[in-house]
Coordinates of C-alpha atoms in Angstrom, one line a residue:
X25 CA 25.2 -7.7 0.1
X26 CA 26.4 -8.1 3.0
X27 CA 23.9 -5.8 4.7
X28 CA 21.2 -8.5 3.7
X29 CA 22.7 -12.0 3.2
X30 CA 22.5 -12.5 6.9
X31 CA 18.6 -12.4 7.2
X32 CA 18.9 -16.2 5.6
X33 CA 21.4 -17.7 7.8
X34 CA 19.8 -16.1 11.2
X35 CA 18.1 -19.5 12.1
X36 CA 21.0 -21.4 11.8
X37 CA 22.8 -18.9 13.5
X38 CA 20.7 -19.1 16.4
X39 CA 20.9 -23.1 16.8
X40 CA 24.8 -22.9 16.1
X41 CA 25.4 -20.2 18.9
X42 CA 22.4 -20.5 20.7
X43 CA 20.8 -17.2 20.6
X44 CA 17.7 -15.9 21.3
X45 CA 15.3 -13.8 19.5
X46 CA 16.4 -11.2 20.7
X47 CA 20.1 -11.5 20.4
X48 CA 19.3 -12.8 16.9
X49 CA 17.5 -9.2 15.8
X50 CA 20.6 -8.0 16.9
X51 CA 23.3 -10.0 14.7
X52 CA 21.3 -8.3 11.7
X53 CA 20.1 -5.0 13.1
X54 CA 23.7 -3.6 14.5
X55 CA 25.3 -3.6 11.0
X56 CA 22.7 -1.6 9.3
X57 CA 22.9 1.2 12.3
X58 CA 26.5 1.1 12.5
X59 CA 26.7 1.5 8.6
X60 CA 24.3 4.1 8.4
X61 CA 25.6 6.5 11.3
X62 CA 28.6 6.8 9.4
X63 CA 28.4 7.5 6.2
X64 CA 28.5 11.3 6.6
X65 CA 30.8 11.1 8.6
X66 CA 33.4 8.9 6.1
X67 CA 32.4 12.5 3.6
X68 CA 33.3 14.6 5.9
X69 CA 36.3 12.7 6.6
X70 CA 37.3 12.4 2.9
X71 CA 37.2 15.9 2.0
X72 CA 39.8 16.6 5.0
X73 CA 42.0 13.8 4.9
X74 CA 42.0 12.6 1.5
X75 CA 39.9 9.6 -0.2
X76 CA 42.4 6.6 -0.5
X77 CA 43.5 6.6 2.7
X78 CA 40.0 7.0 4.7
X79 CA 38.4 4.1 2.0
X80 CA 41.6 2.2 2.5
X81 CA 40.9 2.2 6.9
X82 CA 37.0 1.2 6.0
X83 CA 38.2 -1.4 4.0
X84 CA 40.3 -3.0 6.6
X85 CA 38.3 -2.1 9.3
X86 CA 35.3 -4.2 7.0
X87 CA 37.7 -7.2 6.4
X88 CA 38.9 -7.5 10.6
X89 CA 34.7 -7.1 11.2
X90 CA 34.2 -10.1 8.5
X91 CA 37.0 -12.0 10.5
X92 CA 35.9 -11.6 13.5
X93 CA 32.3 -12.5 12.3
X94 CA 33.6 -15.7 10.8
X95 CA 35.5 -17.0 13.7
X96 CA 32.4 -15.6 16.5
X97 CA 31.8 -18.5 19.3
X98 CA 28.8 -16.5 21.2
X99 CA 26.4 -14.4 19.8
X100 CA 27.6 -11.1 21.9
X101 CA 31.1 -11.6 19.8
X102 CA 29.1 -11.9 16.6
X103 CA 26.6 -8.7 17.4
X104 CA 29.9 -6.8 18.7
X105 CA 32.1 -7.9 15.1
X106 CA 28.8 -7.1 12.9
X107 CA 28.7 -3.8 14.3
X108 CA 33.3 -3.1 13.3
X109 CA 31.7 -5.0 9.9
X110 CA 28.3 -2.1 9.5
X111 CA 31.2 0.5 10.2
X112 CA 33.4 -0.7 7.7
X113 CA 30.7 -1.2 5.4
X114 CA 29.6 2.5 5.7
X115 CA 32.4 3.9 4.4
X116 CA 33.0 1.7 1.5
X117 CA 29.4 2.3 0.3
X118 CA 29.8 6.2 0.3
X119 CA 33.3 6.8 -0.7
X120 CA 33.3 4.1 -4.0
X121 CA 30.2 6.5 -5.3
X122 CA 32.1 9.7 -4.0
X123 CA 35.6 8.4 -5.5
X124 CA 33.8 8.0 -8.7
X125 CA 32.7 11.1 -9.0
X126 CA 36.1 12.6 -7.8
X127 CA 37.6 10.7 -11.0
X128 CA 35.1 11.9 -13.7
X129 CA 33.3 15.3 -15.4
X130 CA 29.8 15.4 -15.2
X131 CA 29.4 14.1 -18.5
X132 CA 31.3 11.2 -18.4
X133 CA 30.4 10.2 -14.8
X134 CA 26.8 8.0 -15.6
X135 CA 28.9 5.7 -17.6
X136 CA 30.9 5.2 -14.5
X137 CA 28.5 5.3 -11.8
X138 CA 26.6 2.6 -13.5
X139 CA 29.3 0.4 -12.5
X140 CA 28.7 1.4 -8.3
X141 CA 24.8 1.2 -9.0
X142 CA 25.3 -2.0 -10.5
X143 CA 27.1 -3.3 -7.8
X144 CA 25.4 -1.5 -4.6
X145 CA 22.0 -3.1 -6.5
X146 CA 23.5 -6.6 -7.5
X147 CA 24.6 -7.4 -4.4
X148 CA 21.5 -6.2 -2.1
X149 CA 19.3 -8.4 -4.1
X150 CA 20.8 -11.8 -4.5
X151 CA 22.0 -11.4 -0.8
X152 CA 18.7 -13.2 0.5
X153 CA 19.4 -16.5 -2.5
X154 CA 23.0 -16.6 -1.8
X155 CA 22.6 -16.3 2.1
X156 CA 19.7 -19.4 1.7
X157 CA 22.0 -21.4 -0.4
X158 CA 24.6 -20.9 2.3
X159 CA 22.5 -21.5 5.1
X160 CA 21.0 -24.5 3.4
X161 CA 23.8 -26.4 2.1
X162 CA 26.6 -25.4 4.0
X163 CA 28.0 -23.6 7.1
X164 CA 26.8 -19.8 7.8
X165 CA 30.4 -18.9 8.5
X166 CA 31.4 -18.8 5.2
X167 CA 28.8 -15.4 4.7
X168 CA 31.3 -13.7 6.3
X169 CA 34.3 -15.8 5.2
X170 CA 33.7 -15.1 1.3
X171 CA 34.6 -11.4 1.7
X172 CA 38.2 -11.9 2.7
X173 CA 39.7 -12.6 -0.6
X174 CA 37.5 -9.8 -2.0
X175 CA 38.8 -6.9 0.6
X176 CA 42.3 -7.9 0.1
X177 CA 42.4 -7.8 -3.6
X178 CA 41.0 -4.3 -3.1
X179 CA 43.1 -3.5 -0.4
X180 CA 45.9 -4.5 -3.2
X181 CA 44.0 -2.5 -5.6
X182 CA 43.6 1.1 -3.7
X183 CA 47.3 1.0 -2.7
X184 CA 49.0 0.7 -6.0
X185 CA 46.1 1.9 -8.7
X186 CA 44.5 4.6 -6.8
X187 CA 46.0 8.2 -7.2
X188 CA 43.9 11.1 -6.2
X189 CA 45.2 15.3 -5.8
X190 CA 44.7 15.8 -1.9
X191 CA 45.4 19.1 -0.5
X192 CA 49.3 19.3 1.6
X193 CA 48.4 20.8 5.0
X194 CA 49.4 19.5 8.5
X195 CA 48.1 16.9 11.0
X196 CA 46.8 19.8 12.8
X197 CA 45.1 21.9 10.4
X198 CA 43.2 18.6 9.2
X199 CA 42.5 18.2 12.5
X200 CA 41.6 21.6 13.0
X201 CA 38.6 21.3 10.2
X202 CA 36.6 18.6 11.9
X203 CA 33.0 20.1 12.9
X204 CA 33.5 18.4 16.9
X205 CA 30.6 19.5 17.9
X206 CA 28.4 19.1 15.0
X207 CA 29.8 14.9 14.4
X208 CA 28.6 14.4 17.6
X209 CA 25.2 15.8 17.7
X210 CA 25.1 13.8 15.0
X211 CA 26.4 10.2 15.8
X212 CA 24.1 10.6 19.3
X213 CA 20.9 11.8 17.6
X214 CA 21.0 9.0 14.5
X215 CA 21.9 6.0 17.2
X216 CA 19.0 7.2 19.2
X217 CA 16.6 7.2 15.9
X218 CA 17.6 4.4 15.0
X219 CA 17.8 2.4 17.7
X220 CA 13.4 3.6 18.3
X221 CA 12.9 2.6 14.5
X222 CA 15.0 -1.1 14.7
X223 CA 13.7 -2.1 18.3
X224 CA 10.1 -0.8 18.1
X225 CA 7.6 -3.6 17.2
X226 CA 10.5 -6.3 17.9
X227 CA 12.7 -6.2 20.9
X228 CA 10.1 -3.4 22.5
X229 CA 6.6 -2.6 21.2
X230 CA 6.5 0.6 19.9
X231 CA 4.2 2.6 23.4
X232 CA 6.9 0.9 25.6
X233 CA 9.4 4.0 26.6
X234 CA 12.5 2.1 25.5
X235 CA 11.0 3.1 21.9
X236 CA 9.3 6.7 22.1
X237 CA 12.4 8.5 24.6
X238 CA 15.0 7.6 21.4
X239 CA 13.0 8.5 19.3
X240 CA 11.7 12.1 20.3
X241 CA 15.2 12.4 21.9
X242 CA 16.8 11.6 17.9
X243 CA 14.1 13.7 16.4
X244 CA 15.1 16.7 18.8
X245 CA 18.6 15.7 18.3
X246 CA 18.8 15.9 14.8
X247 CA 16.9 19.2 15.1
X248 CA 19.6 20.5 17.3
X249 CA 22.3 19.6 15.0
X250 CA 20.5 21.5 11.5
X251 CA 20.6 24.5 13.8
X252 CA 24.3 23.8 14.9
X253 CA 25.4 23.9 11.4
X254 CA 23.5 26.2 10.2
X255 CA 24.0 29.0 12.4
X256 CA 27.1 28.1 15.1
X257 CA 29.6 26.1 13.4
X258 CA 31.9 27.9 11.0
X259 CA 32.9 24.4 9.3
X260 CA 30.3 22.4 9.4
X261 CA 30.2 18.7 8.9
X262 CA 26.9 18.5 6.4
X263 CA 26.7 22.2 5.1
X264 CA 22.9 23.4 5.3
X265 CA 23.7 24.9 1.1
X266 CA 23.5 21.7 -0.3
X267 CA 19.7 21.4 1.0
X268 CA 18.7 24.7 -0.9
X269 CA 18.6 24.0 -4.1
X270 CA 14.6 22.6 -4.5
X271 CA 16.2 19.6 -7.0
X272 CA 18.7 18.4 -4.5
X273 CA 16.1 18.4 -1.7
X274 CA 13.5 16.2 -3.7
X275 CA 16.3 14.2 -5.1
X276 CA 17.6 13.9 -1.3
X277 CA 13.8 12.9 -0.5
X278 CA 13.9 10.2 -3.5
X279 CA 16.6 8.5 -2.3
X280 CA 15.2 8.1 1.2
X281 CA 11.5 7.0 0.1
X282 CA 13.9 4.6 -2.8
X283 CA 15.6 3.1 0.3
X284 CA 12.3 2.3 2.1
X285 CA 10.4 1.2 -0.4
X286 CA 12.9 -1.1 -2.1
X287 CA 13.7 -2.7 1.1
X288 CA 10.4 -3.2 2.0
X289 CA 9.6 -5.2 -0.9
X290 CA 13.4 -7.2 -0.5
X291 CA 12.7 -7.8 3.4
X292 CA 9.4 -9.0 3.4
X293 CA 8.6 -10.7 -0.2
X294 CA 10.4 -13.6 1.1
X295 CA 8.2 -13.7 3.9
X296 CA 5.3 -14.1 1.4
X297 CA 7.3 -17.6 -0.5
X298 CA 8.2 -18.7 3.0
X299 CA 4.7 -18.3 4.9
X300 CA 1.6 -17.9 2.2
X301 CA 3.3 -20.3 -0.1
X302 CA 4.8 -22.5 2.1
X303 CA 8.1 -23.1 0.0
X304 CA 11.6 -24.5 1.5
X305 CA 14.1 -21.1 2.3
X306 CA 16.2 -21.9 -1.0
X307 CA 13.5 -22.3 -3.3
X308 CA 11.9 -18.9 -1.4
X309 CA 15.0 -17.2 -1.6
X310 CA 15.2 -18.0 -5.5
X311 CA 11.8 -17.1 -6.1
X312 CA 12.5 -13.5 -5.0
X313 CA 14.8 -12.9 -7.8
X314 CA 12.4 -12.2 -10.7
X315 CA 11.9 -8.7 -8.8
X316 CA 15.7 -8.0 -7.6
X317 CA 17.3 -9.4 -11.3
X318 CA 16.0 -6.6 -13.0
X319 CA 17.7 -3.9 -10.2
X320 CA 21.0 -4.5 -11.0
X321 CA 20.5 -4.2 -15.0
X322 CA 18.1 -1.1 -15.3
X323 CA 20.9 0.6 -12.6
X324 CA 23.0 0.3 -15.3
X325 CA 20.9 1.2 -18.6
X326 CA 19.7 4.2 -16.2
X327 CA 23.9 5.5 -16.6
X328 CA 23.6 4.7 -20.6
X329 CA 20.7 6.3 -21.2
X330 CA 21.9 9.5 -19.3
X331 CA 25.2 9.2 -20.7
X332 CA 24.0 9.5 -23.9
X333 CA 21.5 11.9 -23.6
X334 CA 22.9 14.2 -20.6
X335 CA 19.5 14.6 -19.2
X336 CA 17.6 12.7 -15.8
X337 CA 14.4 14.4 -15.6
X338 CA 12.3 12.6 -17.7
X339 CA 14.0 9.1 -16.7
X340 CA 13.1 10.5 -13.1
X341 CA 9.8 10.0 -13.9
X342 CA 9.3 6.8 -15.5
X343 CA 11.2 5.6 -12.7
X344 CA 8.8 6.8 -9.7
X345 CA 5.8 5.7 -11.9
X346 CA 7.3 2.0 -12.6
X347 CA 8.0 1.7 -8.6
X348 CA 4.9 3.2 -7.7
X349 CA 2.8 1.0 -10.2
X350 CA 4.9 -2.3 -9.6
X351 CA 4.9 -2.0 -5.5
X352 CA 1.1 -1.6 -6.2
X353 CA 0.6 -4.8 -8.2
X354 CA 2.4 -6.7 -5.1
X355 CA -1.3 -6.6 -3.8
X356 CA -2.3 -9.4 -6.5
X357 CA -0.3 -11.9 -5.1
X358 CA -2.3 -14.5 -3.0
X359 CA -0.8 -18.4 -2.2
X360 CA -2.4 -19.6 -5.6
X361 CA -1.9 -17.3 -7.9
X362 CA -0.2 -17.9 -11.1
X363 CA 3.6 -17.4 -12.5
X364 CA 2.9 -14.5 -13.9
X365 CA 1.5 -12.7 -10.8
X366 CA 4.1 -13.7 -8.8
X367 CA 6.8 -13.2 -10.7
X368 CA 6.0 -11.0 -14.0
X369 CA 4.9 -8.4 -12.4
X370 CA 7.4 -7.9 -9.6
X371 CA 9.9 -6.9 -13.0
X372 CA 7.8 -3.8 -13.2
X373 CA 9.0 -2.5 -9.7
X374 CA 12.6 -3.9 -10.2
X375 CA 12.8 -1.6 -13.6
X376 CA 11.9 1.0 -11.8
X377 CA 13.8 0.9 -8.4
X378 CA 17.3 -0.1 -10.3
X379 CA 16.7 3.1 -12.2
X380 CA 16.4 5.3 -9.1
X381 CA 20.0 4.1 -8.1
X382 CA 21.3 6.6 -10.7
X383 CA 19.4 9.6 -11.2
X384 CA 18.8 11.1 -7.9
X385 CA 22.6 11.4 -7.3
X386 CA 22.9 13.2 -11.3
X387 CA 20.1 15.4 -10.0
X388 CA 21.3 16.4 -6.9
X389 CA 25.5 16.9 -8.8
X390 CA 24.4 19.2 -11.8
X391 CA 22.4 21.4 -9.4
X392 CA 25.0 21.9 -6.8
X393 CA 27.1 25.2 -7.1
X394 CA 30.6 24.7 -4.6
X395 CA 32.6 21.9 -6.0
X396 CA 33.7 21.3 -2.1
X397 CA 30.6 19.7 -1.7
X398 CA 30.6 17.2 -3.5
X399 CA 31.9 14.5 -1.5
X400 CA 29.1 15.6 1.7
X401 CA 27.0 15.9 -1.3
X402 CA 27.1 12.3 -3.0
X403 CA 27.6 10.9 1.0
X404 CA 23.6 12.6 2.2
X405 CA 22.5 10.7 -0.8
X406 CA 24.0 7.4 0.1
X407 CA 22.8 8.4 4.1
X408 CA 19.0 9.1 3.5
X409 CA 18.8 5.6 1.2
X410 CA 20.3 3.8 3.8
X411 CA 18.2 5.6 6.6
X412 CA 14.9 5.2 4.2
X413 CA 16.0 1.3 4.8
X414 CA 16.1 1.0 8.3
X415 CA 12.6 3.1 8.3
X416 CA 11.1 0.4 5.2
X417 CA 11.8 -2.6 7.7
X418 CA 10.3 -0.6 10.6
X419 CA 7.3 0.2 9.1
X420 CA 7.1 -2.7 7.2
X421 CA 7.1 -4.9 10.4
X422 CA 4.7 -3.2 12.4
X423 CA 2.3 -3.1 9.7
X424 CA 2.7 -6.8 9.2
X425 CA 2.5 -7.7 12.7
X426 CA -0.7 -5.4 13.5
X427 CA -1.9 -6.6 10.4
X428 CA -1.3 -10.5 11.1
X429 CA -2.8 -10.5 14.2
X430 CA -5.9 -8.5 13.3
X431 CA -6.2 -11.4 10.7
X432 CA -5.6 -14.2 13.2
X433 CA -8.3 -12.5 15.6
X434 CA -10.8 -12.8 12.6
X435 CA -10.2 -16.3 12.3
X436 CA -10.3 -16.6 15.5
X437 CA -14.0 -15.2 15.7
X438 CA -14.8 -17.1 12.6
X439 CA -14.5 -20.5 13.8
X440 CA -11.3 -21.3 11.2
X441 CA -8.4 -21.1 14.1
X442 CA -8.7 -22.0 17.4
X443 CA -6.9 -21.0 20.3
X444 CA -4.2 -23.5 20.7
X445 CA -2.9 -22.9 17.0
X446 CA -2.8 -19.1 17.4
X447 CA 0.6 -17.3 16.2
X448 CA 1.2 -13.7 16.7
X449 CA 2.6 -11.0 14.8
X450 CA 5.7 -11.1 16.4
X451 CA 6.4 -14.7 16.2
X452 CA 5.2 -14.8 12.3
X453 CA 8.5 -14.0 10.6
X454 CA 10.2 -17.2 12.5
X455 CA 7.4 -19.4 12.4
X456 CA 7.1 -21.8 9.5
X457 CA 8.5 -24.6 10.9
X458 CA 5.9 -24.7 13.7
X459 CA 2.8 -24.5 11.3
X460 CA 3.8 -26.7 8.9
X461 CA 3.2 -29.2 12.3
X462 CA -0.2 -28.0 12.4
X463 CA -3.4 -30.0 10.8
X464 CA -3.6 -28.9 7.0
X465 CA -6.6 -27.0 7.2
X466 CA -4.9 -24.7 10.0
X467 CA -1.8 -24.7 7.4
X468 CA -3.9 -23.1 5.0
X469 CA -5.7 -20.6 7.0
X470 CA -2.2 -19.2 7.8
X471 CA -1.2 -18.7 4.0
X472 CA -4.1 -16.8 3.8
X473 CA -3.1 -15.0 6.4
X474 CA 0.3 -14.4 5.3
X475 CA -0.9 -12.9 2.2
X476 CA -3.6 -11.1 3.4
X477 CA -1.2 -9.0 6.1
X478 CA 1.4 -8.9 3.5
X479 CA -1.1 -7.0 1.2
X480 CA -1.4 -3.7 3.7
X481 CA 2.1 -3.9 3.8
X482 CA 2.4 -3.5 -0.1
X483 CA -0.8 -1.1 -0.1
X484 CA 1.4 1.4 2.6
X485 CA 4.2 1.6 0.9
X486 CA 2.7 2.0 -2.8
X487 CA 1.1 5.1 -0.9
X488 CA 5.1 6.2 0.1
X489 CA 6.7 5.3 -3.2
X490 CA 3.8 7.5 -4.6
X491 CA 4.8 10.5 -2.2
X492 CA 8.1 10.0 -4.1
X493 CA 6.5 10.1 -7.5
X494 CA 4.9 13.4 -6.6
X495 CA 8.1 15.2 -5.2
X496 CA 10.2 14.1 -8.1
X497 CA 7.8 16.4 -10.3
X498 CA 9.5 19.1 -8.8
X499 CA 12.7 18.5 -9.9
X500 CA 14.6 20.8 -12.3
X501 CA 16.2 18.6 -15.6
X502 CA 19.5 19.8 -16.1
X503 CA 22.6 19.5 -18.6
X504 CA 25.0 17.0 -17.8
X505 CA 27.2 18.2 -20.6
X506 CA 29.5 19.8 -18.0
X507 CA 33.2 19.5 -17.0
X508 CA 35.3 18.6 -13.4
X509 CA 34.1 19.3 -10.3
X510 CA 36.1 17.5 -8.0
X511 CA 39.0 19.1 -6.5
X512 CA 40.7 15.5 -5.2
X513 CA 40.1 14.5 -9.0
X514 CA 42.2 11.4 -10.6
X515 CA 46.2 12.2 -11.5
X516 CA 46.8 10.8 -14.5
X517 CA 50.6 12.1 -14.4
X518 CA 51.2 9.0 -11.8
X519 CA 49.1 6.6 -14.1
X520 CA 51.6 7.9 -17.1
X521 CA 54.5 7.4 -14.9
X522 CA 53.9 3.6 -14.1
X523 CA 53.2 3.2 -17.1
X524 CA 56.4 4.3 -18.2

């Protein structure tokens, strides 16, 4: 949630700190790279020094980011505590999936899972509402405020409930394991990635250099790094065997295009209630929730359903084709349309994306053949959803902008806008206010306008979600009628004990 509930408040962020725009792009860009370069790295960690106690540090490291956040006084304090709160965040997101999975067989694990799914999915689609309620009624402080009690009751909750097996060795030879060489190839080539794909279009446009030298430096990075742990590390950090398996790699590929296109349609379908329909933020952040309700409960019939039937591949499917065909039927939506356009419709695409919370992670466990992978294993998943995200807002944003001003140029030539009401692309996403002021006519060129760019946007990434429809049909089904795999699985002798 906290990943999204932010995008709301930004406005009155900016008027309580006085930021810029560019500070403000910041407040909410820094937690999702921070978050995102991590979680490998929280898998790898896990695996060498034990679950609880690396998910107990990113817990606490969370809650002193959410502190910090709450009590900022400039926005350089905010960007720097949203950053501690992204690298928090990280490893909670990774290891309560990876913990899961440590605890259960195969068979029993899509019951449990449904749980994580529900939650990763509940929370990243009524962040927008609640953040809008917050911002609207009350002070943006208590975004970050609202997490305390809830990090230390699990604080309280992973200290005295949580009993894994974790191998006995020394500081040393823990320390000993850590791929060096590898983490940082890595850490240095995903900052520079990212940092192209979040500033390009916004704080830079995309020809300026400050956008293309991180990107083809994180593209050659990350290039680097494959080779490093394929052929020079002896313990690598992300083992190159969990990518050969055809299953895993679509199912790896699933979860990235899931990420994009999912939060594609979360970023910018509020855009669409705030600027084609002109409605208030609250009312525009409620109206998005006919599409995100329906997440959160297909995550979890997707765990039923496979729990009773121990098979994914055909519920694999269905869920690329409901995605697909509901991102598609975005494209209907225009400032009058009727209730059941804008909102019956969207339920389509919410079925579909809640299912694909569960069953690329079932896909890529019953395929994979070294039990020591699974904590890198269920983290690459977590990694290419969170990196589809980042790339979903970048190329969501500069299709809108190109797309808005291309628009606004035609209007321009057409007689219906005149030069002293023009908006550009990049000022569209903060500009309501400003043409609400403008004469009524003007006020509804610019719905159309919003709607209109808006529309590529949806056309683009029905085109990706379908890219993930057709590499899903290469994924193997498999039984999920199969035992442990985990070797830092639950120890029920200490639950027996305090029981006792």
């Amino acid at each position: 949630m906290d990943s999204v509930i932010v995008a709301a408040c930004l406005p009155a962020i900016a008027i309580s700190l006085k930021g810029g725009s560019l500070e403000i792009f910041w407040v909410g860009t820094s937690y999702l790279l921070a978050q995102t370069i991590v979680v490998p790295v929280y898998g790898t960690f896990s695996d060498i020094f034990g679950r609880k106690s690396v998910i107990i540090f990113a817990t606490c490291l969370f809650l002193l980011g959410s502190i910090l956040c709450g009590c900022a006084q400039n926005m350089a304090w905010l960007i720097g505590a949203r950053a501690a709160q992204g690298l928090g965040g990280g490893g909670i997101l990774t290891l309560a999936g990876v913990i899961i999975s440590d605890m259960t067989t195969l068979r029993e694990r899509p019951k449990f899972a449904s749980f994580i799914a529900f939650a990763w999915a509940f929370g990243t689609n009524i962040g927008v509402p609640v953040g809008g309620a917050i911002g609207e009624f009350s002070s943006w402080r208590w975004i970050f405020w609202i997490n305390i009690p809830v990090c230390v009751l699990g604080i309280i909750g992973l200290v005295f409930a949580l009993h894994l097996h974790q191998e006995i060795s020394s500081l040393r030879s823990k320390l000993a394991r850590i791929d060096y060489l590898g983490m940082s190839i890595f850490i240095a080539a995903t900052t520079l990635l990212l940092y192209g794909l979040t500033t390009g279009g916004t704080a830079h446009p995309w020809k300026s250099a400050s956008v293309l030298a991180p990107l083809v430096l994180g593209i050659i990075g990350l290039g680097i790094f494959v080779v490093v742990e394929w052929r020079v590390v002896a313990a690598p950090m992300v083992p190159m065997r969990i990518f050969s398996n055809r299953s895993a790699s679509a199912s790896y590929f699933g979860a990235f295009v899931h990420g994009l296109v999912l939060w594609s349609f979360t970023y910018y379908l509020i855009i669409f209630f705030l600027g084609a329909r002109g409605d208030a933020l609250f009312k525009s952040s409620a109206e998005t929730l006919p599409g995100s309700a329906p997440v959160a409960l297909s995550a979890v019939f997707a765990g039923i359903w496979v729990s009773k039937t121990l098979h994914f591949q055909k519920l694999t499917w269905i869920a690329w084709i409901l995605i697909t065909l509901g991102t598609g039927l975005n494209a209907l939506m225009k400032p009058n349309s009727g209730s059941g356009i804008l909102y019956g419709l969207r339920v389509i695409a919410g079925i579909g994306g809640g299912f694909l919370f569960q069953v690329p992670l079932f896909a890529v466990q019953s395929h994979m053949s070294n039990k020591e992978d699974l904590g890198i294993a269920t983290s690459m998943i977590t990694f290419f959803r969170s990196t589809g995200q980042a790339f979903g807002v970048a190329i969501g944003g500069t299709v809108f902008q190109n797309e808005f001003d291309r628009f606004v140029a035609r209007a321009v030539t057409q007689g219906s806008l005149t030069e002293d009401f023009v908006i550009s692309g990049a000022q569209a996403t903060g500009a309501y206010g400003i043409i609400e002021m403008f004469p009524k006519v003007v006020v509804e060129v610019y719905r159309y306008i919003y709607s209109d760019a808006l529309r590529t946007v949806w056309h683009v990434t029905t085109g990706i979600a379908g890219a993930g429809l057709l590499a899903s049909l290469v994924i193997k089904d498999a039984s999920m009628d199969k035992g442990h795999q985990s070797s830092q699985g639950f120890r029920e002798g200490k639950v027996e004990e305090n029981i006792a």
